[in-house]
mmCIF file with all atom_site columns, C-alpha atoms in Angstrom:
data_model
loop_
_atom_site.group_PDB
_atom_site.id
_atom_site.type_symbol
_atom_site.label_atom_id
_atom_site.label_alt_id
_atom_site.label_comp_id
_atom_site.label_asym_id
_atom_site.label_entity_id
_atom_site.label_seq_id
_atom_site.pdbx_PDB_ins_code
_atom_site.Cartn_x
_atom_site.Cartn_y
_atom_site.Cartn_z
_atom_site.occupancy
_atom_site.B_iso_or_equiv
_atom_site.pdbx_formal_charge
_atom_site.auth_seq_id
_atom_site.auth_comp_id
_atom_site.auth_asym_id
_atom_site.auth_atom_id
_atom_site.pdbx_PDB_model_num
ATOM 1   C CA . UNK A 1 1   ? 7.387   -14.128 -5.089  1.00 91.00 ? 13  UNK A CA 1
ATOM 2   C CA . UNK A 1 2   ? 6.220   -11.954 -7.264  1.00 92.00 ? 14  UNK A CA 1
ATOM 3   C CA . UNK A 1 3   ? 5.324   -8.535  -8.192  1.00 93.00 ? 15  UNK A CA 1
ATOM 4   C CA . UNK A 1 4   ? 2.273   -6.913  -9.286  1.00 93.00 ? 16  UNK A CA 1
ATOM 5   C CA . UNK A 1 5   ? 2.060   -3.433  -10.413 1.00 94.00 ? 17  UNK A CA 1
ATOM 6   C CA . UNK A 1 6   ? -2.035  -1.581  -10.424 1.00 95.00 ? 18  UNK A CA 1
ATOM 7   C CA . UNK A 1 7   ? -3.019  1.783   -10.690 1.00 97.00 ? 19  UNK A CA 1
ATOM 8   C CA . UNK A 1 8   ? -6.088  2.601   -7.624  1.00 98.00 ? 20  UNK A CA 1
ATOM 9   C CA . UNK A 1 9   ? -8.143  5.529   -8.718  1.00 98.00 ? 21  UNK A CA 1
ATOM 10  C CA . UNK A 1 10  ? -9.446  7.659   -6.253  1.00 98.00 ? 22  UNK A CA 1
ATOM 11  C CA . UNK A 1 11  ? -13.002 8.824   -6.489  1.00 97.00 ? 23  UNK A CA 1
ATOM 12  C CA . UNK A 1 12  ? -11.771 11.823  -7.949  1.00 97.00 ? 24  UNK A CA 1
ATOM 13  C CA . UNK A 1 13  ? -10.238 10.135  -10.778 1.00 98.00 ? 25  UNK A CA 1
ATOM 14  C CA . UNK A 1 14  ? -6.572  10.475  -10.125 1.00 98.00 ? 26  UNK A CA 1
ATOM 15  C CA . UNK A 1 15  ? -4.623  7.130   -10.092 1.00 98.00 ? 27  UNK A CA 1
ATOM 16  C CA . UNK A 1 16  ? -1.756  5.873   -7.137  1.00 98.00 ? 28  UNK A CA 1
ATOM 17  C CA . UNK A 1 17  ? 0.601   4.091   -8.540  1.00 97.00 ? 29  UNK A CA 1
ATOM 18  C CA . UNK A 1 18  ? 1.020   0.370   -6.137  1.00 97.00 ? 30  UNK A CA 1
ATOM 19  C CA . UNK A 1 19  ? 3.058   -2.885  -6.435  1.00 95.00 ? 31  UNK A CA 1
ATOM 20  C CA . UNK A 1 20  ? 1.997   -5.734  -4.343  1.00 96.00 ? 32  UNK A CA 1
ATOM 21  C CA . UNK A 1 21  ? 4.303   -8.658  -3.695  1.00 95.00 ? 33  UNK A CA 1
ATOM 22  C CA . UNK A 1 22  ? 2.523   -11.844 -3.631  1.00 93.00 ? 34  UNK A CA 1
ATOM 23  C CA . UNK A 1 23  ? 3.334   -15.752 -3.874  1.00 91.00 ? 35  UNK A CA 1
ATOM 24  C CA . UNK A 1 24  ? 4.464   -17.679 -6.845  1.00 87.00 ? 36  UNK A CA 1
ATOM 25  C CA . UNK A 1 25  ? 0.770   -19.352 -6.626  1.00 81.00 ? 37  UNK A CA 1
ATOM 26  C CA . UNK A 1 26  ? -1.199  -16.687 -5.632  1.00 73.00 ? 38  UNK A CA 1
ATOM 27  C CA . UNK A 1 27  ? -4.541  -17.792 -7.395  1.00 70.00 ? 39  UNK A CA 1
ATOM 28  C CA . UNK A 1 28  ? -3.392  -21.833 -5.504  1.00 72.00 ? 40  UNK A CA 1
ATOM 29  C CA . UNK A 1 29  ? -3.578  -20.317 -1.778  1.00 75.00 ? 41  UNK A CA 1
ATOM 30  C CA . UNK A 1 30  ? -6.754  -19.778 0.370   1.00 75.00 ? 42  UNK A CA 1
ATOM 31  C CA . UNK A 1 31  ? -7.599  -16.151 0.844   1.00 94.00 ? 43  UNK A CA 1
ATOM 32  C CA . UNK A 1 32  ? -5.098  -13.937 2.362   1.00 95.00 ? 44  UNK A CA 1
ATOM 33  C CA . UNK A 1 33  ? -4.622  -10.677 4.607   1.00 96.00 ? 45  UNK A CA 1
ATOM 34  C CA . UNK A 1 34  ? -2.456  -7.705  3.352   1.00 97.00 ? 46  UNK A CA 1
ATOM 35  C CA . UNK A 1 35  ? -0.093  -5.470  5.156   1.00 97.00 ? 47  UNK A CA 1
ATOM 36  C CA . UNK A 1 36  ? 0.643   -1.843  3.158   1.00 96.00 ? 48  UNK A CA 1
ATOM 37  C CA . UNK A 1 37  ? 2.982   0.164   2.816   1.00 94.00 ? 49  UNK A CA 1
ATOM 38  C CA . UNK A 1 38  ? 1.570   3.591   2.490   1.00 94.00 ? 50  UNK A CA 1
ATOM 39  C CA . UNK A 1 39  ? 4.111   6.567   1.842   1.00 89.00 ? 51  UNK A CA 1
ATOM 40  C CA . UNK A 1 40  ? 5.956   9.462   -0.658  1.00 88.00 ? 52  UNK A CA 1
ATOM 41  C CA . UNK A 1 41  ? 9.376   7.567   -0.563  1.00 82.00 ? 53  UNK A CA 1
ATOM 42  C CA . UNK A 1 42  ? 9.113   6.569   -4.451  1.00 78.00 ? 54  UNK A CA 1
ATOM 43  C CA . UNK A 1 43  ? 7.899   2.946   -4.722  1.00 74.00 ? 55  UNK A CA 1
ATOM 44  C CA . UNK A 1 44  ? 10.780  2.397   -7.257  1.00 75.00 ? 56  UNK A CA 1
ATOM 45  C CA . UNK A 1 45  ? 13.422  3.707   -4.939  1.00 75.00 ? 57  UNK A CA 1
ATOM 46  C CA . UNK A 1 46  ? 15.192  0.785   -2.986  1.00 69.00 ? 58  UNK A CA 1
ATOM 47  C CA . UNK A 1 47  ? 13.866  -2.052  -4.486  1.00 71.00 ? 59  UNK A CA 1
ATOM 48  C CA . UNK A 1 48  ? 16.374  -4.135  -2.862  1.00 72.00 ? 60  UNK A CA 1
ATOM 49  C CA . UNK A 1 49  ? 15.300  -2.748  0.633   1.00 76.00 ? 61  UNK A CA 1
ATOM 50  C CA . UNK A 1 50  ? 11.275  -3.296  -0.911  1.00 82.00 ? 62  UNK A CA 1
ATOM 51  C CA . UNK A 1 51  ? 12.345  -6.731  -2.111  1.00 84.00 ? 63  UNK A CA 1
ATOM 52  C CA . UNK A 1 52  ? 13.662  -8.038  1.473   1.00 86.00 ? 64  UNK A CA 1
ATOM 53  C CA . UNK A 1 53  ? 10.870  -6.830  3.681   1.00 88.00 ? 65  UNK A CA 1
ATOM 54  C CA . UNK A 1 54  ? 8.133   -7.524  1.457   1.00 92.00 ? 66  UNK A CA 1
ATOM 55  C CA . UNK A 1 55  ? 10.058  -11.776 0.795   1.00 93.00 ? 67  UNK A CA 1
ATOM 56  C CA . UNK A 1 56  ? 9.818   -11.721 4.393   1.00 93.00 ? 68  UNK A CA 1
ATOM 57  C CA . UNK A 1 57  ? 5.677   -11.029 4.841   1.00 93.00 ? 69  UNK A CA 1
ATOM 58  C CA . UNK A 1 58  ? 4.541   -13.180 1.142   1.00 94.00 ? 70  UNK A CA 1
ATOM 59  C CA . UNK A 1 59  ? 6.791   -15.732 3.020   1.00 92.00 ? 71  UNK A CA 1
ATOM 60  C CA . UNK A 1 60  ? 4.730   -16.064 5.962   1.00 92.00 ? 72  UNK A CA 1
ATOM 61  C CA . UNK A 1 61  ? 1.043   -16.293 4.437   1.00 92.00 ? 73  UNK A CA 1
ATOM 62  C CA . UNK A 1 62  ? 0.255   -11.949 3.085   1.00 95.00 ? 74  UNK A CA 1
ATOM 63  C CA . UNK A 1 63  ? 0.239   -10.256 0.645   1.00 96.00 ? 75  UNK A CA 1
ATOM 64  C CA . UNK A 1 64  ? 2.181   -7.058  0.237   1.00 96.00 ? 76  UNK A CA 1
ATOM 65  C CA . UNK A 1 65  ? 1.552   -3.492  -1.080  1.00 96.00 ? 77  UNK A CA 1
ATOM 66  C CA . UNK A 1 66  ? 3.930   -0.477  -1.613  1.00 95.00 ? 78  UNK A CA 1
ATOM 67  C CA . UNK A 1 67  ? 1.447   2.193   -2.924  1.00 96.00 ? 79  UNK A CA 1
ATOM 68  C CA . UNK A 1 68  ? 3.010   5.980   -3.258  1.00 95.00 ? 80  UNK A CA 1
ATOM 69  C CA . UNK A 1 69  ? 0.936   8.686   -1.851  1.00 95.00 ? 81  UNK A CA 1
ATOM 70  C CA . UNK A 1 70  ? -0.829  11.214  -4.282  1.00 96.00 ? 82  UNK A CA 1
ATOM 71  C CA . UNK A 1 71  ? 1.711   13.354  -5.840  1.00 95.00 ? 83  UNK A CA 1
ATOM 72  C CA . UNK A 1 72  ? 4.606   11.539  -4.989  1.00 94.00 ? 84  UNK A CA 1
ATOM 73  C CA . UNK A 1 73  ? 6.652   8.570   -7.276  1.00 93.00 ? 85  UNK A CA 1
ATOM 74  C CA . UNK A 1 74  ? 4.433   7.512   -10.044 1.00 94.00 ? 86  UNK A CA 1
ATOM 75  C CA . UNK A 1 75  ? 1.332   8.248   -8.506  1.00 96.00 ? 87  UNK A CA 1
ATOM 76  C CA . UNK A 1 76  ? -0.416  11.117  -10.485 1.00 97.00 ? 88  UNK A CA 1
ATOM 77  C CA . UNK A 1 77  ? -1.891  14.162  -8.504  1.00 96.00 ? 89  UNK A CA 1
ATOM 78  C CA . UNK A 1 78  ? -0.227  17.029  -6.372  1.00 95.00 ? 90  UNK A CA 1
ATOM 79  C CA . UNK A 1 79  ? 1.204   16.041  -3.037  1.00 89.00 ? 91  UNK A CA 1
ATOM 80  C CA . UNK A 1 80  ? -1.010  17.867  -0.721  1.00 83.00 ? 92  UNK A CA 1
ATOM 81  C CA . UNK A 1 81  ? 0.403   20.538  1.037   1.00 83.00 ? 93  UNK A CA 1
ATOM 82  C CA . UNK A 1 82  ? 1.198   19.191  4.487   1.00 82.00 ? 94  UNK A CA 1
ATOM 83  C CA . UNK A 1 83  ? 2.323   15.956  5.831   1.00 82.00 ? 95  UNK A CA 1
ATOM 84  C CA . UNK A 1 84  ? -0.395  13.475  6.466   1.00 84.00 ? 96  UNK A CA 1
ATOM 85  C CA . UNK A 1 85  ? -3.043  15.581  5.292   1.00 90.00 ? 97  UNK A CA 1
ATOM 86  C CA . UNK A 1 86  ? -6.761  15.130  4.736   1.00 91.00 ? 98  UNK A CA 1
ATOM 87  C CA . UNK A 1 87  ? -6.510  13.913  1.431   1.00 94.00 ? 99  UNK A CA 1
ATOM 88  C CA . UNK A 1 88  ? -3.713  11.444  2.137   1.00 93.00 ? 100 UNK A CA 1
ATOM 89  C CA . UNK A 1 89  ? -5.983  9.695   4.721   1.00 93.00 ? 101 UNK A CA 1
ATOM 90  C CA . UNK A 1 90  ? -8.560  9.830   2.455   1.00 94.00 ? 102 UNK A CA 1
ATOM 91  C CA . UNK A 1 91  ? -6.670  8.061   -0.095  1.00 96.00 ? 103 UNK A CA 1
ATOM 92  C CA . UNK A 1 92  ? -5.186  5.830   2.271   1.00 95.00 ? 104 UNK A CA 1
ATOM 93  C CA . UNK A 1 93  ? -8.631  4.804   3.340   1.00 94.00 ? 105 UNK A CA 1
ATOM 94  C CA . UNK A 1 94  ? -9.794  4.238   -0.507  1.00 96.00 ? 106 UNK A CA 1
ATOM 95  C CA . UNK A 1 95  ? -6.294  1.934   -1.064  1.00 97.00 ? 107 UNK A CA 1
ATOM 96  C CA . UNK A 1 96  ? -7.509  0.004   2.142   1.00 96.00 ? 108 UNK A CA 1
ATOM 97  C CA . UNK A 1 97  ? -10.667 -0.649  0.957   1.00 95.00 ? 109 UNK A CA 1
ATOM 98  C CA . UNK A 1 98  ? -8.943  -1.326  -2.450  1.00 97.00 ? 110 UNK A CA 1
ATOM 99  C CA . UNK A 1 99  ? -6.969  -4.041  -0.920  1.00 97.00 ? 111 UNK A CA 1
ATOM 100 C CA . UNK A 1 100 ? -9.734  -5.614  0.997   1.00 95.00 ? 112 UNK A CA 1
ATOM 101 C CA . UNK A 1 101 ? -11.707 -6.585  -1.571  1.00 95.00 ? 113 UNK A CA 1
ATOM 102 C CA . UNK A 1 102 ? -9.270  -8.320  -3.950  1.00 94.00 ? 114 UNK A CA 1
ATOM 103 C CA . UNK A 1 103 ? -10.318 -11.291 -4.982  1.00 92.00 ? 115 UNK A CA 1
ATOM 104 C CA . UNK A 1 104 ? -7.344  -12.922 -3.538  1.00 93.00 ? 116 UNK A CA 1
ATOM 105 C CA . UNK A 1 105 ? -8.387  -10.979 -0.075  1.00 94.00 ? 117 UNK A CA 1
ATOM 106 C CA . UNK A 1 106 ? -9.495  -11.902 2.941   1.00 95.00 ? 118 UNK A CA 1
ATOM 107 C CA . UNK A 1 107 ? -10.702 -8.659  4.165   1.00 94.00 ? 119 UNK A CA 1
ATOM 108 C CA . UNK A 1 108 ? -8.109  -7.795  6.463   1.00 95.00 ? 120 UNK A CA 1
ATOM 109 C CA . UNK A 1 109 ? -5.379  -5.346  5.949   1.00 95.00 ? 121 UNK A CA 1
ATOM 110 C CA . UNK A 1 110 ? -2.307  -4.103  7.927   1.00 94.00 ? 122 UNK A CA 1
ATOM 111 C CA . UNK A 1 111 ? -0.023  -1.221  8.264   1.00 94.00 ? 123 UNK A CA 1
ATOM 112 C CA . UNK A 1 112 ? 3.705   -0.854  8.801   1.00 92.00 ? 124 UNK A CA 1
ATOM 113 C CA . UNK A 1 113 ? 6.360   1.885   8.078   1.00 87.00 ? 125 UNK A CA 1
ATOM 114 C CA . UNK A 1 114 ? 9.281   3.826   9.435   1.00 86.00 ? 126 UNK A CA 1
ATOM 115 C CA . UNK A 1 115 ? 9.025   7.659   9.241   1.00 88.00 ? 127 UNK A CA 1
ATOM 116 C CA . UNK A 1 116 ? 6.276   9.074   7.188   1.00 86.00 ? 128 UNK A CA 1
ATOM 117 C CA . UNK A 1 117 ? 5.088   5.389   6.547   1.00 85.00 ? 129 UNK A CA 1
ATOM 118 C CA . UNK A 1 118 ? 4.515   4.770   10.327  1.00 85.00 ? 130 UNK A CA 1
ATOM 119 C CA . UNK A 1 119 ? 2.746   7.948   11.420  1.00 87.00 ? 131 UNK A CA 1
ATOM 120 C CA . UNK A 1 120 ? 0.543   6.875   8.362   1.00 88.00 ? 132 UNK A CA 1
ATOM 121 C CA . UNK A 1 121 ? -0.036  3.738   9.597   1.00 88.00 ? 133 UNK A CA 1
ATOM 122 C CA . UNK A 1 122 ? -0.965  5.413   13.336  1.00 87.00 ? 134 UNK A CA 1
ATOM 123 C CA . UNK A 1 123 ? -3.042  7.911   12.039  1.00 88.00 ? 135 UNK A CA 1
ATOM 124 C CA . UNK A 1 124 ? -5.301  5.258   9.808   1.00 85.00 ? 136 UNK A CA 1
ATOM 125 C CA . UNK A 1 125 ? -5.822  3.145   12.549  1.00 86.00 ? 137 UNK A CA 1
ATOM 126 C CA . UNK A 1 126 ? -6.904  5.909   14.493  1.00 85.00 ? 138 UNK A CA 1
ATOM 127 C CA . UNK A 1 127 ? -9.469  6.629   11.685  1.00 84.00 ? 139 UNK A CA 1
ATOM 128 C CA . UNK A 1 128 ? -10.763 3.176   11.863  1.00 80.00 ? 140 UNK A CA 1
ATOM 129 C CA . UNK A 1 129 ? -11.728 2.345   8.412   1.00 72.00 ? 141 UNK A CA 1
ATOM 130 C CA . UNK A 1 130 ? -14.990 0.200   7.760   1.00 68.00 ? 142 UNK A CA 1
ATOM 131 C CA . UNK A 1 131 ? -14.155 -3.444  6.972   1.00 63.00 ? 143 UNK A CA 1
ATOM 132 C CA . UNK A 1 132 ? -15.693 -4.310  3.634   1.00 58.00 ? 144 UNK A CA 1
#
């Protein structure tokens, strides 16, 4: 495994900061779904922790993406001004879209979290973001 780091810019111009964890041979493999990781926890923080979960998904066919939200980690940006704001969803709904149309993608893209990272994934789905 291996990991990637990207910058997503947000249609107002400011960047997240994201790793994704994919295979040794990537570029080798059909095309595969994604599950993210979406919260303020500091991507860098616990890589050991990041490393483990994120084997355990590239392991079994996905790829994997730790982004931090706006404002938070090395993301650029203010963090907004309450949890799970507008302009979180928004940007989690940009980062989905992001992921689904890697070339590596095949469309479809998962959620998963504890604390802030799993009422994000809740309150996406509940916003049903347009496939690509």
């Amino acid at each position: 495994m291996q990991v990637e780091e990207f910058l997503i810019t947000m249609p107002d111009g400011i960047r997240l900061a994201a790793d994704l964890f994919v295979p040794d041979d990537l570029h080798g493999q059909g095309p595969l779904p994604a599950v993210l990781e979406y919260l303020p926890y500091r991507k860098d923080d616990g890589r050991e922790r990041t490393w483990d979960l994120f084997s355990y998904v590239v392991e079994r066919g996905y790829v994997g993406a730790r982004v931090d939200i706006r404002g938070t980690g090395r993301s650029e940006g203010v963090l907004p001004d309450r949890e799970y704001s507008d302009q979180e969803q928004a940007d989690g709904e940009v980062v989905i879209d992001w992921l689904s149309r890697q070339a590596w993608s095949n469309g479809n893209v998962g959620m998963w979290g504890i604390s802030w990272g799993g009422v994000d994934s809740i309150q996406m789905a509940m916003r049903e973001p347009a496939p690509p």
